[in-house]
Amino acid sequence: NQMVNYQNPEGHSIEYQYDSNNRITKIISPLRDGSITNIYDDKDRVIEQILANGSTMYFEYDEANQRTILTERDGSQTIYYYDDLYRITDVIYEDGMTRATFNDKNERTSFT
C-alpha cells in the first residue's frame, strides 16, 4: 500500500492511499469533512464509497463499464442512460430528468 500527500496552492493537504493494484482506496481531506473509502469490484470499478460519517454511496455499471445507477446516502437513485456511442443521453433523478442530444459531429446540441 502506498500513501501520497498532495498540498494545493492554498495550503490544504489531501492524502491519497493506494492498494497494491494502484487503485485509490482512501482520500483524506479536511475540505471534504474527513475521508472517503473506495471499494472496488473485480473489474476495478468503484462500487461503494464510504464517507467519514459512515454513510455509503453505491455504484452500478453496465457491460461497457459505464455507470448506470448511483444510489445516494439517503437511498435516492440517479439512473444514467447511454447511446450507442457511449454518450450519456438521459439522467433520471428522484425529482425529474435531463436529456442530451448530439449532432453528427458528436457535439451536444441540447441539454434539458
PDB file of C-alpha atoms in Angstrom:
ATOM      1  CA  ASN A   1       0.000   0.000   0.000  1.00  0.00           C
ATOM      2  CA  GLN A   2       1.168   3.469  -0.866  1.00  0.00           C
ATOM      3  CA  MET A   3       0.287   6.878   0.518  1.00  0.00           C
ATOM      4  CA  VAL A   4       0.659  10.170  -1.376  1.00  0.00           C
ATOM      5  CA  ASN A   5       0.152  13.585   0.183  1.00  0.00           C
ATOM      6  CA  TYR A   6      -0.787  16.491  -2.077  1.00  0.00           C
ATOM      7  CA  GLN A   7      -0.834  20.108  -0.967  1.00  0.00           C
ATOM      8  CA  ASN A   8      -2.792  22.557  -3.113  1.00  0.00           C
ATOM      9  CA  PRO A   9      -1.730  26.200  -3.621  1.00  0.00           C
ATOM     10  CA  GLU A  10      -3.984  27.303  -0.747  1.00  0.00           C
ATOM     11  CA  GLY A  11      -2.027  25.059   1.625  1.00  0.00           C
ATOM     12  CA  HIS A  12      -4.723  22.418   2.122  1.00  0.00           C
ATOM     13  CA  SER A  13      -3.411  18.890   2.325  1.00  0.00           C
ATOM     14  CA  ILE A  14      -5.114  15.902   0.681  1.00  0.00           C
ATOM     15  CA  GLU A  15      -3.883  12.381   1.333  1.00  0.00           C
ATOM     16  CA  TYR A  16      -4.408   9.550  -1.157  1.00  0.00           C
ATOM     17  CA  GLN A  17      -3.944   5.910  -0.181  1.00  0.00           C
ATOM     18  CA  TYR A  18      -3.441   3.277  -2.885  1.00  0.00           C
ATOM     19  CA  ASP A  19      -3.670  -0.503  -2.813  1.00  0.00           C
ATOM     20  CA  SER A  20      -1.292  -2.965  -4.484  1.00  0.00           C
ATOM     21  CA  ASN A  21      -3.272  -2.605  -7.749  1.00  0.00           C
ATOM     22  CA  ASN A  22      -2.593   1.164  -7.736  1.00  0.00           C
ATOM     23  CA  ARG A  23      -6.249   1.986  -7.054  1.00  0.00           C
ATOM     24  CA  ILE A  24      -7.185   4.847  -4.741  1.00  0.00           C
ATOM     25  CA  THR A  25      -8.612   3.184  -1.651  1.00  0.00           C
ATOM     26  CA  LYS A  26      -8.929   6.224   0.590  1.00  0.00           C
ATOM     27  CA  ILE A  27      -8.953  10.001   0.258  1.00  0.00           C
ATOM     28  CA  ILE A  28      -8.455  12.052   3.406  1.00  0.00           C
ATOM     29  CA  SER A  29      -9.212  15.753   3.131  1.00  0.00           C
ATOM     30  CA  PRO A  30     -10.212  18.330   5.712  1.00  0.00           C
ATOM     31  CA  LEU A  31     -12.050  20.116   2.894  1.00  0.00           C
ATOM     32  CA  ARG A  32     -14.373  17.129   2.466  1.00  0.00           C
ATOM     33  CA  ASP A  33     -15.111  16.730   6.171  1.00  0.00           C
ATOM     34  CA  GLY A  34     -12.913  13.680   6.613  1.00  0.00           C
ATOM     35  CA  SER A  35     -12.363  10.720   4.384  1.00  0.00           C
ATOM     36  CA  ILE A  36     -13.793   8.701   1.512  1.00  0.00           C
ATOM     37  CA  THR A  37     -13.030   4.982   1.258  1.00  0.00           C
ATOM     38  CA  ASN A  38     -13.411   3.295  -2.143  1.00  0.00           C
ATOM     39  CA  ILE A  39     -14.441  -0.361  -2.526  1.00  0.00           C
ATOM     40  CA  TYR A  40     -13.775  -1.966  -5.934  1.00  0.00           C
ATOM     41  CA  ASP A  41     -15.203  -4.921  -7.818  1.00  0.00           C
ATOM     42  CA  ASP A  42     -13.144  -7.469  -9.750  1.00  0.00           C
ATOM     43  CA  LYS A  43     -13.183  -5.157 -12.801  1.00  0.00           C
ATOM     44  CA  ASP A  44     -11.510  -2.299 -10.853  1.00  0.00           C
ATOM     45  CA  ARG A  45     -14.698  -0.224 -10.761  1.00  0.00           C
ATOM     46  CA  VAL A  46     -15.669   1.705  -7.640  1.00  0.00           C
ATOM     47  CA  ILE A  47     -18.844   0.036  -6.381  1.00  0.00           C
ATOM     48  CA  GLU A  48     -19.029   1.654  -2.931  1.00  0.00           C
ATOM     49  CA  GLN A  49     -17.817   4.861  -1.355  1.00  0.00           C
ATOM     50  CA  ILE A  50     -17.901   5.001   2.421  1.00  0.00           C
ATOM     51  CA  LEU A  51     -17.874   8.529   3.789  1.00  0.00           C
ATOM     52  CA  ALA A  52     -16.356   9.699   7.065  1.00  0.00           C
ATOM     53  CA  ASN A  53     -19.765   9.754   8.760  1.00  0.00           C
ATOM     54  CA  GLY A  54     -20.297   6.071   7.891  1.00  0.00           C
ATOM     55  CA  SER A  55     -22.858   6.633   5.155  1.00  0.00           C
ATOM     56  CA  THR A  56     -22.347   4.763   1.898  1.00  0.00           C
ATOM     57  CA  MET A  57     -22.926   5.507  -1.786  1.00  0.00           C
ATOM     58  CA  TYR A  58     -23.275   2.613  -4.260  1.00  0.00           C
ATOM     59  CA  PHE A  59     -22.452   2.462  -7.969  1.00  0.00           C
ATOM     60  CA  GLU A  60     -23.670   0.018 -10.632  1.00  0.00           C
ATOM     61  CA  TYR A  61     -22.304  -0.413 -14.151  1.00  0.00           C
ATOM     62  CA  ASP A  62     -23.268  -1.943 -17.479  1.00  0.00           C
ATOM     63  CA  GLU A  63     -21.221  -4.344 -19.616  1.00  0.00           C
ATOM     64  CA  ALA A  64     -19.391  -1.376 -21.187  1.00  0.00           C
ATOM     65  CA  ASN A  65     -18.246  -0.245 -17.700  1.00  0.00           C
ATOM     66  CA  GLN A  66     -20.466   2.830 -17.783  1.00  0.00           C
ATOM     67  CA  ARG A  67     -22.065   3.866 -14.518  1.00  0.00           C
ATOM     68  CA  THR A  68     -25.784   3.145 -14.771  1.00  0.00           C
ATOM     69  CA  ILE A  69     -27.046   3.697 -11.227  1.00  0.00           C
ATOM     70  CA  LEU A  70     -25.825   5.850  -8.362  1.00  0.00           C
ATOM     71  CA  THR A  71     -27.506   5.188  -5.033  1.00  0.00           C
ATOM     72  CA  GLU A  72     -27.005   8.140  -2.714  1.00  0.00           C
ATOM     73  CA  ARG A  73     -26.555   8.084   1.050  1.00  0.00           C
ATOM     74  CA  ASP A  74     -30.271   8.709   1.571  1.00  0.00           C
ATOM     75  CA  GLY A  75     -31.265   5.831  -0.723  1.00  0.00           C
ATOM     76  CA  SER A  76     -32.299   8.021  -3.649  1.00  0.00           C
ATOM     77  CA  GLN A  77     -31.085   6.867  -7.047  1.00  0.00           C
ATOM     78  CA  THR A  78     -29.782   8.545 -10.161  1.00  0.00           C
ATOM     79  CA  ILE A  79     -30.069   6.416 -13.306  1.00  0.00           C
ATOM     80  CA  TYR A  80     -27.906   7.019 -16.386  1.00  0.00           C
ATOM     81  CA  TYR A  81     -28.735   6.018 -19.984  1.00  0.00           C
ATOM     82  CA  TYR A  82     -26.261   5.970 -22.868  1.00  0.00           C
ATOM     83  CA  ASP A  83     -26.472   5.855 -26.646  1.00  0.00           C
ATOM     84  CA  ASP A  84     -24.542   3.517 -28.963  1.00  0.00           C
ATOM     85  CA  LEU A  85     -21.579   5.920 -28.898  1.00  0.00           C
ATOM     86  CA  TYR A  86     -21.370   5.684 -25.078  1.00  0.00           C
ATOM     87  CA  ARG A  87     -22.598   9.245 -24.509  1.00  0.00           C
ATOM     88  CA  ILE A  88     -24.919   9.992 -21.608  1.00  0.00           C
ATOM     89  CA  THR A  89     -28.287  10.811 -23.140  1.00  0.00           C
ATOM     90  CA  ASP A  90     -30.674  10.684 -20.191  1.00  0.00           C
ATOM     91  CA  VAL A  91     -30.258  11.086 -16.461  1.00  0.00           C
ATOM     92  CA  ILE A  92     -33.222  10.220 -14.263  1.00  0.00           C
ATOM     93  CA  TYR A  93     -33.349  11.764 -10.778  1.00  0.00           C
ATOM     94  CA  GLU A  94     -35.847  11.277  -7.966  1.00  0.00           C
ATOM     95  CA  ASP A  95     -37.448  14.602  -8.907  1.00  0.00           C
ATOM     96  CA  GLY A  96     -37.010  14.767 -12.674  1.00  0.00           C
ATOM     97  CA  MET A  97     -34.689  14.080 -15.565  1.00  0.00           C
ATOM     98  CA  THR A  98     -32.258  15.648 -18.020  1.00  0.00           C
ATOM     99  CA  ARG A  99     -31.777  14.742 -21.667  1.00  0.00           C
ATOM    100  CA  ALA A 100     -28.900  15.451 -24.027  1.00  0.00           C
ATOM    101  CA  THR A 101     -28.922  15.275 -27.823  1.00  0.00           C
ATOM    102  CA  PHE A 102     -25.968  15.291 -30.194  1.00  0.00           C
ATOM    103  CA  ASN A 103     -25.387  16.125 -33.855  1.00  0.00           C
ATOM    104  CA  ASP A 104     -23.409  14.152 -36.456  1.00  0.00           C
ATOM    105  CA  LYS A 105     -20.206  15.918 -35.361  1.00  0.00           C
ATOM    106  CA  ASN A 106     -20.589  14.493 -31.844  1.00  0.00           C
ATOM    107  CA  GLU A 107     -21.390  17.947 -30.480  1.00  0.00           C
ATOM    108  CA  ARG A 108     -24.018  18.257 -27.794  1.00  0.00           C
ATOM    109  CA  THR A 109     -26.881  20.237 -29.311  1.00  0.00           C
ATOM    110  CA  SER A 110     -29.239  20.310 -26.349  1.00  0.00           C
ATOM    111  CA  PHE A 111     -29.315  19.581 -22.663  1.00  0.00           C
ATOM    112  CA  THR A 112     -32.671  19.915 -20.947  1.00  0.00           C
TER     113      THR A 112
END
